[in-house]
Amino acid sequence: MGRTGRERDREVDFPPIENGVDYLRSVVEHLTSDAGDGPSPRSLKYAVLHLQAAVEVLLKARLQREHWTLVLERIDVNAATRQKFDDNSFKSCSSTEAVRRLTAMVGVEISKDDRTVMEELGRDRNALQHYGLTVNAQTVESRAAFVLDFLLQFVEDEFLAELKQEGYESVKADMQYVRQGLVRIRGLLDIRMERLAPQLEPLRDRTIECPECRYMAYVARADGAPSCLLCQHEAPLETDGEGEVWRDTYLAAIEYAEKVLGTPWKETPARPGDLFSQPAQPPLERCLGCDDLAVVLGARTALDPDREVAFCFGCTRQYAQCGQCRNPINPDGYPYAPPYDTEKLCRRCFQWKLEFMGVI
């Protein structure tokens, strides 16, 4: 017996691109529809869930366009069959693996910042679905703004040119709605930053980019651990295993180096005779002032965001960086005497330069 017209009208038909962009529209609706100071906890919950859904749908749609096997969890010639794919009786790869395949196998360019934010979003979604999530609203909004911006450009670059006319018009209309919502979300965050300006102004020399919300509102303190004035993110917790817990500047420095700068841990070569290689060391240097292992190379402060400095999370002291090895330069005793008063080298590199020139 054939289906009636009414039954056909009630079919769910969301091709991948339209489905992904519809999720983005839902994210904007949840983040901008509530009146008052911002979205409700329920709206934030569905914004996180639907944004992660959009990431997975759109990334995997691009993999599928390249070849359907790239969507599978395991690309196994013995297990992969087109029948299973068409019947949806397969397990797909994770969104992190989808990003890896897109960059390594398809050649799509995805920046380190975009990859990091999407991984953080995935962790939020997993926490929310499996055991609950407590996160600041500004963090969700900021993260959503980053991912929305990336996905809008991703759809523009990878899909629009190949959509049929009907699908093209629908997707373009939804994307315009999402763009307008993105402007509003960013506008709300900018307004909050403006409200914080009087508090942040005297702290610009120790204010850096927050690892969570990515706004320049993360304030380091010589008498305590850093925290963000916008999203209230604080340094990671450390414990001694006996019930004592504290916010740790050492862990805060590592978190900043990894999340904001993308600095890898330092590999230490094995010593002669060692059976095993040495464990990787954190991407930190020891402070020349307070002696804490809490100096991050390449940090940027709100005082001069275009200049990289060596920044200590322990005492908030800043150092210039050697132009050769990038290690911190102790400002005491620098610059060198003429004719070397313009040198931007640490003492060791400066000595090597003089030896190379035959001066000493």
Coordinates of C-alpha atoms in Angstrom, one line a residue:
M1 CA 0.0 0.0 0.0
G2 CA 1.4 3.4 -1.0
R3 CA 2.0 6.2 1.4
T4 CA -0.4 9.1 1.4
G5 CA 0.7 12.7 0.7
R6 CA 0.3 13.5 4.4
E7 CA 2.6 10.7 5.4
R8 CA 5.2 11.8 2.9
D9 CA 5.0 15.4 4.2
R10 CA 6.0 14.1 7.7
E11 CA 9.2 12.5 6.5
V12 CA 12.4 13.7 8.1
D13 CA 14.7 14.8 5.3
F14 CA 18.0 16.5 6.3
P15 CA 20.9 16.0 3.9
P16 CA 24.2 16.3 5.7
I17 CA 25.0 19.9 4.8
E18 CA 21.6 21.2 5.5
N19 CA 21.5 19.2 8.7
G20 CA 24.9 20.6 9.9
V21 CA 23.9 24.2 9.1
D22 CA 20.5 23.7 10.8
Y23 CA 22.4 22.6 14.0
L24 CA 24.4 25.9 13.7
R25 CA 21.1 27.8 13.5
S26 CA 19.9 26.1 16.6
V27 CA 23.1 27.0 18.4
V28 CA 22.5 30.7 17.6
E29 CA 18.9 30.5 18.7
H30 CA 19.9 29.0 22.1
L31 CA 22.6 31.5 22.7
T32 CA 20.6 34.6 21.7
S33 CA 16.9 34.0 22.3
D34 CA 16.9 34.4 26.1
A35 CA 16.4 37.9 27.6
G36 CA 18.4 39.2 30.5
D37 CA 22.1 38.8 31.2
G38 CA 22.5 35.8 28.9
P39 CA 21.4 32.3 27.9
S40 CA 19.9 30.0 30.6
P41 CA 21.7 26.9 31.7
R42 CA 19.3 24.8 29.5
S43 CA 20.0 27.0 26.5
L44 CA 23.8 26.6 27.1
K45 CA 23.4 22.8 27.4
Y46 CA 21.7 22.5 24.0
A47 CA 24.1 25.0 22.4
V48 CA 27.0 22.7 23.4
L49 CA 25.3 19.6 22.2
H50 CA 24.1 21.0 18.9
L51 CA 27.4 22.7 18.2
Q52 CA 29.3 19.5 18.6
A53 CA 26.7 17.7 16.4
A54 CA 27.3 20.4 13.7
V55 CA 31.1 19.8 13.9
E56 CA 30.7 16.0 13.5
V57 CA 28.1 16.2 10.7
L58 CA 30.0 18.8 8.6
L59 CA 33.5 17.4 9.0
K60 CA 32.3 13.9 8.2
A61 CA 30.3 15.2 5.2
R62 CA 33.5 16.5 3.7
L63 CA 35.2 13.2 4.4
Q64 CA 32.3 11.3 2.7
R65 CA 32.6 13.6 -0.3
E66 CA 36.2 12.5 -0.7
H67 CA 35.4 8.9 -0.2
W68 CA 32.8 7.1 2.0
T69 CA 35.4 4.8 3.6
L70 CA 37.1 7.8 5.3
V71 CA 34.0 8.2 7.6
L72 CA 34.4 4.7 9.0
E73 CA 36.0 4.2 12.4
R74 CA 38.4 1.7 10.9
I75 CA 39.4 1.9 7.3
D76 CA 39.6 -1.9 6.9
V77 CA 39.3 -3.4 3.4
N78 CA 38.0 -6.7 5.0
A79 CA 35.4 -5.1 7.2
A80 CA 34.3 -2.1 5.2
T81 CA 31.4 -2.7 2.8
R82 CA 29.3 -0.2 0.9
Q83 CA 26.2 -2.0 2.0
K84 CA 26.9 -1.4 5.7
F85 CA 27.6 2.3 4.9
D86 CA 24.3 2.7 3.0
D87 CA 22.4 0.9 5.7
N88 CA 24.0 3.1 8.4
S89 CA 25.1 0.0 10.2
F90 CA 28.7 1.1 10.8
K91 CA 30.6 3.0 13.5
S92 CA 32.1 6.3 12.4
C93 CA 35.3 7.9 13.4
S94 CA 35.6 10.5 16.2
S95 CA 35.5 14.2 15.3
T96 CA 39.2 14.5 16.4
E97 CA 40.1 11.7 13.9
A98 CA 37.9 13.4 11.3
V99 CA 40.0 16.5 11.7
R100 CA 43.2 14.5 11.4
R101 CA 42.0 12.7 8.2
L102 CA 40.9 16.0 6.7
T103 CA 44.3 17.6 7.1
A104 CA 46.5 14.6 6.5
M105 CA 44.5 12.7 3.8
V106 CA 42.3 15.3 2.1
G107 CA 44.5 18.3 2.4
V108 CA 42.0 20.7 4.1
E109 CA 43.8 23.3 6.1
I110 CA 42.6 23.6 9.7
S111 CA 44.6 25.8 12.1
K112 CA 46.0 24.6 15.4
D113 CA 43.7 27.1 17.2
D114 CA 40.6 25.7 15.5
R115 CA 41.6 22.2 16.3
T116 CA 42.2 23.0 19.9
V117 CA 38.8 24.8 20.4
M118 CA 37.0 21.9 18.7
E119 CA 38.7 19.4 21.0
E120 CA 37.7 21.4 24.0
L121 CA 34.1 21.5 22.7
G122 CA 34.2 17.7 22.3
R123 CA 35.3 17.3 25.9
D124 CA 32.5 19.6 27.1
R125 CA 29.9 17.6 25.1
N126 CA 31.2 14.3 26.5
A127 CA 31.1 15.6 30.0
L128 CA 27.6 17.0 29.5
Q129 CA 26.2 13.7 28.1
H130 CA 27.9 11.3 30.5
Y131 CA 28.3 12.9 33.9
G132 CA 27.2 16.5 33.8
L133 CA 29.1 19.7 33.2
T134 CA 29.7 22.9 35.1
V135 CA 31.1 25.6 33.0
N136 CA 31.0 29.4 32.8
A137 CA 28.5 30.9 30.4
Q138 CA 31.0 33.2 28.8
T139 CA 33.3 30.2 28.1
V140 CA 30.6 28.5 26.2
E141 CA 29.7 31.6 24.3
S142 CA 33.3 32.4 23.4
R143 CA 34.0 28.8 22.4
A144 CA 30.8 28.8 20.3
A145 CA 31.9 32.0 18.6
F146 CA 35.2 30.5 17.5
V147 CA 33.6 27.2 16.3
L148 CA 30.8 29.0 14.5
D149 CA 33.2 31.2 12.7
F150 CA 35.3 28.2 11.6
L151 CA 32.3 26.2 10.4
L152 CA 30.8 29.1 8.5
Q153 CA 34.0 29.4 6.5
F154 CA 34.3 25.7 6.2
V155 CA 30.9 25.4 4.6
E156 CA 31.6 28.3 2.4
D157 CA 34.9 26.9 1.1
E158 CA 34.0 23.2 1.0
F159 CA 30.4 22.8 0.1
L160 CA 28.5 25.8 -1.4
A161 CA 29.9 25.6 -4.9
E162 CA 28.6 22.0 -5.2
L163 CA 25.1 22.4 -3.7
K164 CA 22.1 22.2 -6.0
Q165 CA 20.1 25.3 -6.4
E166 CA 17.3 24.4 -3.9
G167 CA 19.8 23.3 -1.2
Y168 CA 22.1 26.3 -2.0
E169 CA 19.3 28.8 -1.3
S170 CA 18.3 27.1 2.0
V171 CA 21.9 26.8 3.3
K172 CA 22.7 30.4 2.3
A173 CA 19.7 31.7 4.2
D174 CA 20.6 29.7 7.3
M175 CA 24.2 30.8 7.1
Q176 CA 23.2 34.4 6.9
Y177 CA 21.1 33.9 10.1
V178 CA 24.1 32.3 11.8
R179 CA 26.4 35.1 10.8
Q180 CA 24.0 37.7 12.2
G181 CA 23.8 35.6 15.4
L182 CA 27.6 35.4 15.6
V183 CA 27.9 39.1 15.4
R184 CA 25.4 39.4 18.3
I185 CA 27.3 36.8 20.4
R186 CA 30.6 38.5 19.9
G187 CA 28.9 41.9 20.6
L188 CA 27.7 40.7 24.0
L189 CA 31.2 39.4 24.9
D190 CA 32.7 42.6 23.8
I191 CA 30.3 44.6 26.0
R192 CA 31.3 42.5 29.0
M193 CA 35.0 43.2 28.1
E194 CA 34.3 46.9 28.0
R195 CA 32.7 46.7 31.5
L196 CA 35.9 45.0 32.7
A197 CA 38.2 47.6 31.2
P198 CA 38.6 49.7 34.4
Q199 CA 39.7 46.6 36.3
L200 CA 42.0 45.3 33.6
E201 CA 43.7 48.6 32.8
P202 CA 46.1 48.7 35.7
L203 CA 46.9 45.0 35.2
R204 CA 47.7 45.0 31.5
D205 CA 51.4 44.1 32.0
R206 CA 50.3 40.8 33.7
T207 CA 47.1 40.1 31.6
I208 CA 47.3 37.4 29.0
E209 CA 45.0 35.4 26.8
C210 CA 42.7 33.0 28.7
P211 CA 43.1 29.3 27.9
E212 CA 39.3 28.8 28.1
C213 CA 37.5 31.8 26.7
R214 CA 40.4 33.1 24.6
Y215 CA 39.9 36.7 25.6
M216 CA 42.7 38.9 27.0
A217 CA 41.4 38.8 30.5
Y218 CA 43.5 36.1 32.3
V219 CA 45.4 37.9 35.1
A220 CA 48.5 36.5 36.7
R221 CA 49.3 37.4 40.3
A222 CA 52.5 37.3 42.3
D223 CA 50.5 36.4 45.4
G224 CA 48.3 33.7 44.0
A225 CA 47.2 31.7 41.0
P226 CA 45.9 33.4 37.8
S227 CA 42.3 33.7 37.0
C228 CA 40.1 35.2 34.2
L229 CA 38.0 38.2 35.0
L230 CA 35.6 37.4 32.1
C231 CA 34.9 33.7 32.4
Q232 CA 36.3 33.1 35.9
H233 CA 38.6 30.3 34.7
E234 CA 41.2 29.5 37.3
A235 CA 44.5 27.7 37.3
P236 CA 44.3 23.9 37.4
L237 CA 44.1 22.2 40.8
E238 CA 47.0 20.4 42.4
T239 CA 46.8 18.0 45.3
D240 CA 49.3 16.3 47.6
G241 CA 47.2 13.2 47.8
E242 CA 46.4 13.8 51.5
G243 CA 43.5 16.1 51.1
E244 CA 45.4 19.3 50.6
V245 CA 44.3 21.1 47.3
W246 CA 45.5 24.3 45.8
R247 CA 45.5 26.3 42.5
D248 CA 48.9 25.7 41.0
T249 CA 50.9 28.3 39.0
Y250 CA 53.1 25.6 37.5
L251 CA 50.1 23.8 36.0
A252 CA 48.7 27.2 34.9
A253 CA 51.9 27.9 33.0
I254 CA 51.8 24.5 31.3
E255 CA 48.1 24.9 30.4
Y256 CA 48.8 28.3 28.8
A257 CA 51.8 27.0 26.9
E258 CA 49.8 24.1 25.5
K259 CA 46.4 25.6 24.9
V260 CA 47.2 29.1 23.8
L261 CA 50.7 28.8 22.3
G262 CA 50.6 25.1 21.2
T263 CA 54.1 24.6 22.6
P264 CA 55.1 20.9 22.7
W265 CA 56.8 19.3 25.7
K266 CA 60.6 19.2 25.4
E267 CA 62.1 15.9 24.4
T268 CA 65.2 15.0 26.4
P269 CA 67.6 12.6 24.5
A270 CA 68.6 9.5 26.4
R271 CA 72.0 9.5 28.1
P272 CA 74.6 7.0 26.9
G273 CA 74.0 3.6 28.5
D274 CA 70.3 4.4 29.4
L275 CA 67.9 1.6 28.5
F276 CA 65.0 4.0 28.2
S277 CA 64.6 7.5 26.8
Q278 CA 64.1 10.3 29.3
P279 CA 60.5 11.5 29.8
A280 CA 59.4 14.7 28.1
Q281 CA 59.8 17.9 30.1
P282 CA 57.2 20.6 30.4
P283 CA 57.5 23.6 28.0
L284 CA 58.7 25.9 30.7
E285 CA 61.9 27.7 31.8
R286 CA 63.1 28.6 35.3
C287 CA 62.6 32.2 36.4
L288 CA 65.7 34.2 36.8
G289 CA 64.0 36.2 39.6
C290 CA 61.9 33.9 41.8
D291 CA 63.5 30.6 40.6
D292 CA 60.1 29.0 39.9
L293 CA 59.8 26.6 36.9
A294 CA 56.9 28.8 35.6
V295 CA 58.3 30.9 32.7
V296 CA 56.5 30.5 29.3
L297 CA 58.4 31.6 26.2
G298 CA 56.4 33.5 23.6
A299 CA 53.7 34.9 25.8
R300 CA 51.9 38.1 24.9
T301 CA 50.4 40.5 27.4
A302 CA 47.7 43.1 27.0
L303 CA 50.2 45.8 27.5
D304 CA 51.9 45.0 24.2
P305 CA 50.1 42.1 22.4
D306 CA 52.4 42.3 19.4
R307 CA 55.6 41.6 21.4
E308 CA 56.6 38.1 22.6
V309 CA 58.1 37.9 26.1
A310 CA 59.2 35.3 28.5
F311 CA 56.5 35.5 31.2
C312 CA 56.7 34.1 34.7
F313 CA 53.4 32.8 36.1
G314 CA 55.0 32.7 39.6
C315 CA 56.1 36.3 40.1
T316 CA 54.6 37.9 36.9
R317 CA 58.1 39.1 35.9
Q318 CA 58.7 39.6 32.2
Y319 CA 61.9 39.0 30.3
A320 CA 63.0 39.8 26.8
Q321 CA 63.9 36.7 24.7
C322 CA 67.2 36.0 23.2
G323 CA 67.1 36.5 19.4
Q324 CA 69.0 33.3 18.9
C325 CA 67.9 30.7 21.4
R326 CA 64.7 32.5 22.7
N327 CA 65.7 31.9 26.3
P328 CA 64.9 34.6 28.8
I329 CA 67.3 37.5 29.0
N330 CA 67.8 38.9 32.5
P331 CA 67.2 42.6 32.1
D332 CA 69.8 43.3 34.9
G333 CA 73.0 44.4 33.2
Y334 CA 71.6 44.7 29.7
P335 CA 71.9 46.2 27.1
Y336 CA 75.6 45.6 26.4
A337 CA 78.0 48.5 26.2
P338 CA 78.6 50.2 22.8
P339 CA 79.2 49.2 20.1
Y340 CA 77.0 46.2 21.1
D341 CA 74.2 48.1 22.8
T342 CA 71.6 47.0 20.3
E343 CA 72.3 43.3 20.8
K344 CA 69.2 41.1 21.7
L345 CA 71.2 38.0 22.7
C346 CA 71.6 36.2 26.0
R347 CA 75.1 36.1 27.5
R348 CA 75.8 32.7 26.1
C349 CA 74.8 33.5 22.6
F350 CA 76.5 36.8 22.7
Q351 CA 79.7 35.1 23.8
W352 CA 79.4 32.6 20.9
K353 CA 78.9 35.5 18.5
L354 CA 82.0 37.3 19.7
E355 CA 84.0 34.1 19.4
F356 CA 82.7 33.5 15.9
M357 CA 83.7 37.1 14.9
G358 CA 87.1 36.5 16.4
V359 CA 86.7 39.3 18.9
I360 CA 87.6 37.0 21.8

